[in-house]
Coordinates of C-alpha atoms in Angstrom, one line a residue:
Chain T
X1 CA -17.4 26.7 34.3
X2 CA -14.5 25.1 36.1
X3 CA -12.5 22.2 34.8
X4 CA -13.9 20.1 37.7
X5 CA -17.3 20.2 36.1
X6 CA -16.1 18.9 32.8
X7 CA -16.9 15.3 32.1
X8 CA -13.7 15.1 29.9
X9 CA -11.6 16.2 32.9
X10 CA -13.0 13.3 35.1
X11 CA -12.5 10.9 32.2
X12 CA -8.9 12.0 32.1
X13 CA -8.5 11.5 35.8
X14 CA -10.1 8.1 35.7
X15 CA -7.9 6.9 32.8
X16 CA -4.8 8.4 34.5
X17 CA -5.6 6.4 37.7
X18 CA -5.6 3.2 35.7
X19 CA -2.6 4.2 33.7
X20 CA -0.6 5.2 36.8
X21 CA -1.2 1.8 38.2
X22 CA 0.2 0.1 35.1
X23 CA 3.1 2.4 34.5
X24 CA 3.8 2.8 38.2
X25 CA 4.0 -1.0 38.8
X26 CA 6.3 -1.3 35.8
X27 CA 8.6 1.5 37.1
X28 CA 8.7 0.0 40.6
X29 CA 9.8 -3.3 39.1
X30 CA 12.6 -1.5 37.2
X31 CA 13.7 0.3 40.4
X32 CA 13.8 -2.9 42.3
X33 CA 15.6 -4.9 39.6
X34 CA 18.1 -2.3 38.3
X35 CA 18.1 0.8 40.6
X36 CA 21.3 2.3 39.2
X37 CA 20.3 1.8 35.6
X38 CA 16.8 3.2 36.3
X39 CA 18.2 6.3 38.1
X40 CA 20.7 6.9 35.2
X41 CA 17.8 6.6 32.7
X42 CA 15.7 9.2 34.6
X43 CA 18.7 11.6 34.8
X44 CA 19.6 11.2 31.1
X45 CA 16.0 11.7 30.0
X46 CA 15.4 14.7 32.3
X47 CA 18.4 16.6 31.0
X48 CA 17.1 16.2 27.4
X49 CA 13.3 16.1 27.8
X50 CA 13.0 19.2 29.9
X51 CA 14.9 21.5 27.5
X52 CA 13.0 19.9 24.6
X53 CA 9.7 20.6 26.3
X54 CA 10.6 24.2 26.9
X55 CA 11.5 24.7 23.3
X56 CA 8.2 23.2 22.2
X57 CA 6.3 25.3 24.7
X58 CA 8.0 28.5 23.4
X59 CA 7.0 27.7 19.8
X60 CA 3.7 29.5 20.6
X61 CA 5.3 32.9 21.6
X62 CA 2.1 35.0 21.2
X63 CA -0.2 32.9 23.3
X64 CA 1.6 30.3 25.5
X65 CA -0.6 27.5 26.5
X66 CA -1.7 27.0 30.2
X67 CA 0.8 25.0 32.1
X68 CA -1.9 22.8 33.5
X69 CA -3.0 21.7 30.0
X70 CA 0.6 21.1 28.9
X71 CA 0.9 18.8 32.0
X72 CA -2.3 17.0 30.9
X73 CA -0.8 16.5 27.4
X74 CA 2.5 15.1 28.8
X75 CA 0.8 12.8 31.3
X76 CA -1.6 11.6 28.7
X77 CA 1.3 10.6 26.4
X78 CA 3.5 9.1 29.1
X79 CA 0.8 7.3 31.1
X80 CA -2.6 6.9 29.4
X81 CA -1.6 6.5 25.7
X82 CA 1.4 4.3 26.7
X83 CA -0.7 2.0 28.8
X84 CA -3.4 1.5 26.2
X85 CA -0.7 1.1 23.5
X86 CA 1.1 -1.5 25.5
X87 CA -2.0 -3.7 25.8
X88 CA -3.1 -3.3 22.1
X89 CA 0.4 -3.6 20.7
X90 CA 0.9 -6.9 22.6
X91 CA -2.5 -8.2 21.4
X92 CA -1.9 -7.3 17.8
X93 CA 1.6 -8.7 17.8
X94 CA 0.3 -11.9 19.3
X95 CA -2.3 -12.0 16.5
X96 CA 0.3 -11.4 13.8
X97 CA 2.6 -14.1 15.2
X98 CA -0.2 -16.6 14.7
X99 CA -0.9 -15.6 11.1
X100 CA 2.6 -14.7 9.7
X101 CA 6.0 -16.3 9.9
X102 CA 8.0 -15.2 13.0
X103 CA 10.7 -13.6 10.8
X104 CA 8.1 -11.4 9.1
X105 CA 6.6 -10.4 12.4
X106 CA 10.0 -9.6 13.8
X107 CA 10.9 -7.4 10.8
X108 CA 7.5 -5.7 10.2
X109 CA 5.6 -6.2 13.4
X110 CA 6.6 -2.9 15.0
X111 CA 6.0 -1.0 11.8
X112 CA 2.5 -2.5 11.4
X113 CA 1.3 -2.5 15.0
X114 CA 2.8 0.6 16.7
X115 CA 1.6 3.3 14.3
X116 CA -2.0 2.1 14.4
X117 CA -2.3 1.8 18.1
X118 CA 0.0 4.5 19.4
X119 CA -1.1 7.2 17.0
X120 CA -4.7 6.4 17.9
X121 CA -4.2 6.7 21.6
X122 CA -1.9 9.7 21.4
X123 CA -4.5 11.4 19.1
X124 CA -7.2 10.7 21.7
X125 CA -5.2 12.9 24.0
X126 CA -5.7 15.8 21.6
X127 CA -9.4 15.1 21.6
X128 CA -9.6 15.1 25.4
X129 CA -7.7 18.4 25.7
X130 CA -10.1 19.9 23.2
X131 CA -13.1 18.5 25.1
X132 CA -11.7 19.9 28.4
X133 CA -10.9 23.4 27.2
X134 CA -11.8 23.7 23.5
X135 CA -11.2 27.5 23.4
X136 CA -7.5 26.9 24.2
X137 CA -7.1 25.3 20.8
X138 CA -7.7 28.4 18.7
X139 CA -4.8 28.3 16.3
X140 CA -2.8 25.8 14.3
X141 CA 0.2 26.3 16.5
X142 CA -1.8 25.1 19.5
X143 CA -2.5 21.7 18.0
X144 CA 1.1 21.3 17.1
X145 CA 2.3 22.2 20.6
X146 CA -0.2 19.9 22.4
X147 CA 0.5 17.1 19.9
X148 CA 4.3 17.4 20.4
X149 CA 3.9 17.5 24.2
X150 CA 1.8 14.3 24.1
X151 CA 4.5 12.7 21.9
X152 CA 7.2 13.9 24.2
X153 CA 5.6 12.3 27.3
X154 CA 5.1 9.1 25.4
X155 CA 8.7 9.1 24.2
X156 CA 10.2 9.7 27.6
X157 CA 8.4 6.8 29.4
X158 CA 8.9 4.5 26.4
X159 CA 12.6 5.3 26.4
X160 CA 12.8 4.3 30.1
X161 CA 11.4 0.9 29.0
X162 CA 14.0 0.6 26.2
X163 CA 16.8 1.5 28.6
X164 CA 15.7 -1.1 31.1
X165 CA 15.5 -3.8 28.4
X166 CA 19.1 -2.9 27.4
X167 CA 20.1 -3.1 31.1
X168 CA 18.3 -6.5 31.5
X169 CA 19.9 -8.0 28.4
X170 CA 23.3 -7.0 29.6
X171 CA 22.7 -9.5 32.4
X172 CA 23.2 -7.5 35.6
X173 CA 21.5 -4.1 34.9
X174 CA 24.8 -2.5 33.8
X175 CA 25.0 1.2 33.0
X176 CA 26.9 0.9 29.7
X177 CA 23.9 -0.4 27.7
X178 CA 21.7 2.4 29.1
X179 CA 24.2 5.0 27.9
X180 CA 24.5 3.3 24.5
X181 CA 20.7 3.1 24.1
X182 CA 20.4 6.7 25.2
X183 CA 22.8 7.7 22.5
X184 CA 20.9 5.8 19.8
X185 CA 17.3 6.6 20.8
X186 CA 17.7 10.1 22.1
X187 CA 20.9 11.7 20.7
X188 CA 20.7 10.2 17.2
X189 CA 17.0 9.5 16.8
X190 CA 15.2 11.6 19.4
X191 CA 14.1 14.3 16.9
X192 CA 12.3 11.8 14.6
X193 CA 10.2 10.0 17.2
X194 CA 6.8 10.5 18.8
X195 CA 7.2 14.2 19.3
X196 CA 7.3 14.5 15.5
X197 CA 4.5 12.0 14.8
X198 CA 2.0 13.5 17.2
X199 CA 3.0 17.0 16.3
X200 CA 1.8 16.3 12.8
X201 CA -1.5 14.8 14.0
X202 CA -2.0 17.9 16.3
X203 CA -1.6 20.2 13.4
X204 CA -4.4 18.3 11.5
X205 CA -6.8 18.3 14.5
X206 CA -6.1 22.0 15.0
X207 CA -7.0 22.6 11.4
X208 CA -10.2 20.7 11.8
X209 CA -11.4 22.7 14.9
X210 CA -10.0 26.2 14.2
X211 CA -10.3 26.8 10.4
X212 CA -14.0 27.2 10.5
X213 CA -14.1 29.5 7.5
X214 CA -13.2 26.4 5.4
X215 CA -15.9 23.9 4.4
X216 CA -16.3 21.0 6.9
X217 CA -15.4 18.4 4.3
X218 CA -12.1 20.0 3.6
X219 CA -11.3 20.3 7.3
X220 CA -12.1 16.6 7.8
X221 CA -10.0 15.6 4.8
X222 CA -7.1 17.7 6.1
X223 CA -7.3 16.2 9.6
X224 CA -7.4 12.7 8.1
X225 CA -4.5 13.5 5.8
X226 CA -2.4 14.6 8.8
X227 CA -3.4 11.5 10.8
X228 CA -2.2 9.4 7.8
X229 CA 1.0 11.4 7.6
X230 CA 1.7 10.8 11.3
X231 CA 1.0 7.1 10.8
X232 CA 3.2 7.0 7.7
X233 CA 6.1 8.8 9.5
X234 CA 5.8 6.2 12.3
X235 CA 5.6 3.3 9.9
X236 CA 8.6 4.4 7.9
X237 CA 10.6 4.9 11.1
X238 CA 9.7 1.5 12.5
X239 CA 10.1 -0.4 9.2
X240 CA 13.1 -2.5 8.4
X241 CA 13.9 -0.4 5.4
X242 CA 17.6 0.5 5.3
X243 CA 18.4 -2.0 8.0
X244 CA 21.1 -3.5 5.9
X245 CA 22.6 0.0 5.5
X246 CA 22.4 0.6 9.2
X247 CA 24.5 -2.6 9.9
X248 CA 27.4 -1.5 7.8
X249 CA 29.1 1.3 9.9
X250 CA 28.3 4.0 12.3
X251 CA 28.2 6.5 9.5
X252 CA 25.8 4.4 7.5
X253 CA 23.6 4.0 10.6
X254 CA 23.4 7.7 11.0
X255 CA 22.7 8.2 7.3
X256 CA 19.9 5.7 7.4
X257 CA 18.3 7.5 10.4
X258 CA 18.6 10.8 8.6
X259 CA 17.0 9.4 5.4
X260 CA 14.1 7.9 7.4
X261 CA 13.4 10.8 9.7
X262 CA 14.5 14.1 8.2
X263 CA 11.9 14.5 5.4
X264 CA 9.0 14.3 8.0
X265 CA 11.0 16.5 10.4
X266 CA 11.5 19.1 7.7
X267 CA 7.8 19.0 6.9
X268 CA 6.9 19.5 10.5
X269 CA 9.4 22.4 10.8
X270 CA 7.7 24.0 7.7
X271 CA 4.3 23.6 9.3
X272 CA 5.6 25.2 12.5
X273 CA 6.9 28.2 10.4
X274 CA 3.6 28.4 8.7
X275 CA 1.6 28.2 12.0
X276 CA 3.9 30.8 13.5
X277 CA 3.3 33.1 10.6
X278 CA -0.4 32.7 11.0
X279 CA 0.0 33.6 14.6
X280 CA 2.0 36.7 13.6
X281 CA -0.7 37.7 11.2
X282 CA -3.4 37.3 13.8
X283 CA -1.4 39.3 16.3
X284 CA -0.9 42.1 13.8
X285 CA -4.6 42.2 12.9
X286 CA -5.7 42.3 16.6
X287 CA -3.2 44.9 17.7
X288 CA -3.4 47.1 14.6
X289 CA -5.4 49.9 16.4
X290 CA -2.8 50.2 19.1
X291 CA 0.3 50.6 16.9
X292 CA 1.6 54.2 17.0
X293 CA 0.0 55.0 20.4
X294 CA 1.7 55.5 23.7
X295 CA 1.3 51.8 24.6
X296 CA 2.9 50.3 21.4
X297 CA 5.3 52.2 19.2
X298 CA 6.0 51.2 15.6
X299 CA 9.4 50.0 16.6
X300 CA 8.0 47.9 19.5
X301 CA 5.4 46.4 17.2
X302 CA 8.0 45.2 14.7
X303 CA 10.1 43.9 17.5
X304 CA 7.2 41.9 18.9
X305 CA 6.5 40.2 15.6
X306 CA 9.8 38.3 15.6
X307 CA 11.1 36.1 18.4
X308 CA 14.6 36.9 17.2
X309 CA 14.1 40.6 17.4
X310 CA 12.5 40.4 20.9
X311 CA 15.4 38.4 22.2
X312 CA 17.8 40.9 20.5
X313 CA 16.0 43.8 22.2
X314 CA 16.3 42.0 25.6
X315 CA 20.0 41.3 25.1
X316 CA 20.6 45.0 24.1
X317 CA 18.7 46.2 27.2
X318 CA 20.6 43.9 29.5
X319 CA 23.9 45.1 28.0
X320 CA 23.0 48.8 28.2
X321 CA 20.9 49.0 31.3
X322 CA 21.4 45.9 33.3
X323 CA 19.5 42.7 34.2
X324 CA 16.6 44.5 36.0
X325 CA 15.8 46.6 32.9
X326 CA 15.9 43.4 30.8
X327 CA 13.4 41.9 33.2
X328 CA 11.0 44.9 32.9
X329 CA 11.3 44.9 29.2
X330 CA 10.5 41.2 29.0
X331 CA 7.3 41.8 31.1
X332 CA 6.4 44.8 28.9
X333 CA 6.7 42.6 25.8
X334 CA 4.5 40.0 27.4
X335 CA 1.8 42.5 28.4
X336 CA 1.9 44.1 24.9
X337 CA 1.2 40.7 23.4
X338 CA -1.5 40.1 25.9
X339 CA -3.1 43.3 24.8
X340 CA -3.6 41.7 21.4
X341 CA -5.3 38.7 23.0
X342 CA -7.6 41.0 24.9
X343 CA -8.6 42.7 21.6
X344 CA -9.6 39.3 20.3
X345 CA -12.1 38.9 23.2
X346 CA -13.8 42.2 23.5
X347 CA -15.9 44.1 20.9
X348 CA -15.2 47.7 21.7
X349 CA -11.8 49.4 21.8
X350 CA -12.6 51.2 25.1
X351 CA -13.6 48.1 27.0
X352 CA -12.5 48.3 30.7
X353 CA -10.3 45.3 30.3
X354 CA -8.4 46.9 27.5
X355 CA -8.0 50.1 29.5
X356 CA -6.7 48.2 32.4
X357 CA -4.2 46.4 30.2
X358 CA -3.1 49.7 28.6
X359 CA -2.5 51.1 32.1
X360 CA -0.4 48.1 33.0
X361 CA 1.7 48.7 29.9
X362 CA 2.1 52.4 30.7
X363 CA 3.2 51.6 34.2
X364 CA 5.8 49.2 32.9
X365 CA 7.0 51.7 30.4
X366 CA 7.3 54.3 33.1
X367 CA 9.3 51.9 35.3
X368 CA 11.5 51.1 32.4
X369 CA 12.2 54.8 31.8
X370 CA 13.1 55.2 35.4
X371 CA 15.7 52.4 35.2
X372 CA 17.0 53.9 32.0
Chain S
X1 CA -3.9 32.8 18.1
X2 CA -7.6 33.3 17.5
X3 CA -7.5 31.9 14.0
X4 CA -11.0 30.5 14.3
X5 CA -14.2 32.4 15.0
X6 CA -14.0 31.9 18.7
X7 CA -12.9 35.0 20.6
X8 CA -10.1 34.5 23.1
X9 CA -9.2 36.1 26.3
X10 CA -6.1 34.4 27.6
X11 CA -3.2 35.6 29.5
X12 CA 0.0 33.7 30.3
X13 CA -0.5 31.5 33.3
X14 CA -4.2 31.8 33.2
X15 CA -6.2 28.6 34.0
X16 CA -7.5 26.8 31.0
X17 CA -10.8 28.0 29.8
X18 CA -13.4 25.2 29.7
X19 CA -15.8 24.9 26.9
X20 CA -18.8 27.2 26.8
X21 CA -21.8 26.3 29.0
X22 CA -24.4 26.7 26.3
X23 CA -26.4 23.7 25.3
X24 CA -27.9 20.9 27.2
X25 CA -25.9 19.1 29.9
X26 CA -25.9 15.8 28.0
X27 CA -23.9 17.3 25.2
X28 CA -21.0 17.7 27.6
X29 CA -21.0 13.9 28.1
X30 CA -21.4 12.9 24.5
X31 CA -17.8 13.7 23.4
X32 CA -16.1 11.9 26.4
X33 CA -18.4 8.9 26.1
X34 CA -17.6 8.5 22.4
X35 CA -13.9 8.9 23.0
X36 CA -13.8 6.3 25.8
X37 CA -15.9 4.0 23.7
X38 CA -13.4 4.2 20.9
X39 CA -10.4 3.7 23.1
X40 CA -11.8 0.8 25.0
X41 CA -13.6 -0.6 21.9
X42 CA -10.3 -0.7 20.0
X43 CA -8.5 -2.4 22.9
X44 CA -11.2 -5.1 23.2
X45 CA -11.1 -5.6 19.4
X46 CA -7.3 -6.3 19.5
X47 CA -7.7 -8.6 22.5
X48 CA -10.4 -10.5 20.6
X49 CA -8.2 -10.7 17.5
X50 CA -5.4 -12.3 19.6
X51 CA -7.9 -14.6 21.3
X52 CA -9.4 -15.8 18.1
X53 CA -6.0 -16.5 16.6
X54 CA -4.9 -18.6 19.6
X55 CA -8.0 -20.5 20.7
X56 CA -8.0 -21.9 24.2
X57 CA -4.6 -20.6 24.8
X58 CA -2.9 -23.1 22.5
X59 CA 0.4 -21.8 21.1
X60 CA 0.0 -21.8 17.4
X61 CA 3.3 -20.1 16.4
X62 CA 4.0 -20.7 12.7
X63 CA 6.8 -23.3 12.1
X64 CA 9.8 -22.2 10.2
X65 CA 11.3 -24.4 7.5
X66 CA 15.0 -24.8 7.7
X67 CA 15.9 -27.0 4.8
X68 CA 15.3 -30.6 3.7
X69 CA 11.7 -30.2 5.1
X70 CA 13.0 -29.9 8.7
X71 CA 10.9 -27.3 10.6
X72 CA 11.3 -25.6 14.0
X73 CA 8.5 -23.9 15.9
X74 CA 9.8 -20.8 17.9
X75 CA 8.8 -20.9 21.6
X76 CA 6.8 -18.0 22.9
X77 CA 8.7 -14.7 23.0
X78 CA 11.4 -15.8 20.5
X79 CA 11.9 -13.6 17.5
X80 CA 14.1 -13.5 14.5
X81 CA 17.7 -12.6 15.2
X82 CA 18.6 -12.0 11.5
X83 CA 19.7 -8.5 12.5
X84 CA 22.4 -9.8 14.8
X85 CA 23.2 -13.2 13.3
X86 CA 22.8 -13.8 9.6
X87 CA 22.3 -17.6 9.7
X88 CA 22.4 -18.1 5.9
X89 CA 20.3 -20.6 3.9
X90 CA 18.7 -23.7 5.5
X91 CA 19.0 -22.0 8.9
X92 CA 17.2 -19.6 11.1
X93 CA 18.4 -17.5 14.0
X94 CA 16.1 -16.6 16.9
X95 CA 16.7 -14.4 20.0
X96 CA 15.2 -13.8 23.4
X97 CA 16.5 -12.1 26.5
X98 CA 20.0 -11.7 25.2
X99 CA 20.3 -15.3 24.1
X100 CA 20.6 -16.2 20.4
X101 CA 19.9 -19.7 18.9
X102 CA 20.5 -20.9 15.4
X103 CA 18.8 -24.0 14.0
X104 CA 20.2 -25.4 10.7
X105 CA 19.4 -28.5 8.6
X106 CA 21.5 -29.6 5.6
X107 CA 22.5 -32.6 3.7
X108 CA 25.0 -34.6 5.8
X109 CA 26.1 -38.3 5.4
X110 CA 28.2 -38.7 8.6
X111 CA 27.2 -39.6 12.1
X112 CA 26.0 -37.3 14.9
X113 CA 29.4 -37.6 16.6
X114 CA 31.2 -36.4 13.4
X115 CA 28.8 -33.6 12.9
X116 CA 29.2 -32.4 16.5
X117 CA 33.0 -32.6 16.3
X118 CA 33.0 -30.6 13.1
X119 CA 30.7 -27.9 14.6
X120 CA 32.8 -27.8 17.8
X121 CA 36.0 -27.3 15.9
X122 CA 34.4 -24.5 14.0
X123 CA 33.0 -22.9 17.2
X124 CA 36.4 -23.1 19.0
X125 CA 37.9 -20.9 16.2
X126 CA 35.5 -18.1 17.1
X127 CA 36.4 -17.9 20.8
X128 CA 39.5 -16.5 22.4
X129 CA 39.2 -19.1 25.1
X130 CA 36.9 -22.1 25.0
X131 CA 35.9 -24.9 27.3
X132 CA 33.3 -27.6 26.6
X133 CA 31.8 -30.4 28.8
X134 CA 31.8 -33.9 27.4
X135 CA 29.0 -34.6 25.0
X136 CA 25.9 -36.1 26.5
X137 CA 23.3 -38.2 24.7
X138 CA 20.0 -36.6 24.1
X139 CA 17.0 -36.8 21.8
X140 CA 15.6 -34.3 19.4
X141 CA 12.4 -34.2 17.4
X142 CA 10.8 -36.6 19.8
X143 CA 12.9 -39.7 19.6
X144 CA 15.8 -38.9 17.3
X145 CA 19.1 -39.7 19.0
X146 CA 21.5 -36.8 19.2
X147 CA 24.4 -35.4 21.2
X148 CA 24.5 -32.2 23.2
X149 CA 27.5 -30.2 24.5
X150 CA 27.5 -27.3 27.0
X151 CA 30.3 -24.9 26.5
X152 CA 31.6 -21.6 27.8
X153 CA 34.3 -19.2 26.7
X154 CA 35.4 -15.7 26.0
X155 CA 35.0 -13.8 22.7
X156 CA 35.7 -10.2 22.1
X157 CA 36.1 -9.7 25.9
X158 CA 32.6 -11.1 26.5
X159 CA 32.1 -14.1 28.7
X160 CA 29.6 -16.4 26.9
X161 CA 28.0 -19.8 27.4
X162 CA 26.0 -22.0 25.2
X163 CA 24.7 -25.3 24.0
X164 CA 25.4 -27.2 20.9
X165 CA 23.2 -30.1 19.8
X166 CA 23.6 -32.3 16.7
X167 CA 21.6 -35.2 15.2
X168 CA 21.6 -36.9 11.8
X169 CA 18.9 -38.9 10.1
X170 CA 18.6 -40.2 6.5
X171 CA 21.3 -38.0 5.0
X172 CA 20.2 -34.9 6.9
X173 CA 22.2 -33.2 9.6
X174 CA 20.4 -31.0 12.1
X175 CA 22.3 -28.6 14.4
X176 CA 21.2 -26.3 17.2
X177 CA 23.7 -23.7 18.5
X178 CA 22.6 -21.4 21.4
X179 CA 24.8 -18.7 22.8
X180 CA 24.1 -16.3 25.7
X181 CA 26.0 -14.0 28.0
X182 CA 27.4 -15.9 31.0
X183 CA 24.7 -16.8 33.5
X184 CA 21.8 -16.2 31.0
X185 CA 21.5 -19.6 29.4
X186 CA 19.5 -21.2 32.2
X187 CA 16.8 -18.6 31.7
X188 CA 16.1 -19.9 28.2
X189 CA 17.0 -23.6 28.7
X190 CA 13.4 -24.7 28.9
X191 CA 12.6 -22.9 25.6
X192 CA 15.6 -24.5 24.0
X193 CA 14.5 -28.0 25.2
X194 CA 11.0 -27.4 23.9
X195 CA 12.1 -26.2 20.5
X196 CA 14.5 -29.2 20.2
X197 CA 11.7 -31.5 21.3
X198 CA 9.1 -30.1 18.8
X199 CA 11.6 -29.9 15.9
X200 CA 10.1 -31.9 13.0
X201 CA 12.5 -34.1 11.0
X202 CA 10.8 -36.0 8.2
X203 CA 11.2 -39.8 8.5

């Protein structure tokens, strides 16, 4: 069944249409008011967000996610989640301002309101991706990648807003405040923001939908725990804790950011290592019958299991045989990993799809031997 | 990678695989309908919260007590500026759109003229260059006579402008000091006037 026949896909398009209207009008206002500052914001964010997105995309080395779904994740974060969050954040802040003193709302408002609304709407993006193509979320790493991508989209568009606020407060849309805000929000604090929060939530949702050997109750509890963890990371980050330390000096400011953000970042990194290890184990299990044959030698198998070893092999090939040989080897590695994926789908080891894949690998090996 | 019980068959660059077609058609709609209901339901809930807290659009911002039972009610959009201006006891600092305003109320036995002159002297010391217009009579907290001075100057290479207002009543001195980047004060002037007007000074 094509995506076009998925109700979730049409829901995504409908919400995107509304969101584009809201975000688009806002961006147009920025362009009209502060064209130089807006353009600088886009350039600064592009040069940081694109590499960040590629790094996240490559976390899942064994089974990279379809580019179209990655685009859905980024757009959901930057357009749909941001639009809904803007409305609900504003409403909740307005509510708090009428029941709490202004000073309390100013200090704690962002910590109370933003995690509740923003994590809810970013998390909804994970659900819509699951509803659109549920078989694409078949491992813990997948949830982490989609979650981080949703967070990245949200973070980029939100940063444009902050940069524009800084430009507006400077009085004439100057560029200096944009660069200063970029330094604080992206260079110093970029690692601890929405990419981290939603990555945590994605891990929990992936656990819920993929670890079906575990009892349902445990899976639900785990998903809830990770949602709470994402909320907590966001709450701590937005809270006024350590504000007095931040005000002392630049060093203290950086130290406060590290104290607030690094524990959650380290935890997410450990989760990524764990998820990648699980991917490696799944790969080894699926490809086991091919190891030692003409399509996958023992050495190649060990090399494929580690991204570092794969890259080392590519570097060595380039150094010894040139860039063309490196390119063939890279394609060979990809097809050998795809062979494992094919094994996960078919029941018999002599399935025509497997045979075709083996032939592709043999052809690439022959071509590589010719270059050598 | 295939850590659940669903088989996979994905290659790099392949289009995303939609969910299986098994099951009745309505089950495909159930998930999206629940999701959109939660998303829109939560949004409506927060809008209702805000509406219930501010019936008929009346601004019910919580007044802040300064000292000696004097209170100021922040105008819409003004938030605490404690992070950029520590106002100290018996005072509160608020900010909006680059402007910062401090309201203070303390025991004071002199006249409004003396209080204004004292505050102006203190203010001049914080500027590299400073110019002030002559004081003009005004009223705060409804009908309490006061004095207002508009000023401009340079501090730390920044061009600033502002407004200083002072009034006294029954042994209490009330001061408002607003500072904004050059050209920005008019944008918040209406809010400053409103906050001065709605200031509550016990009489």
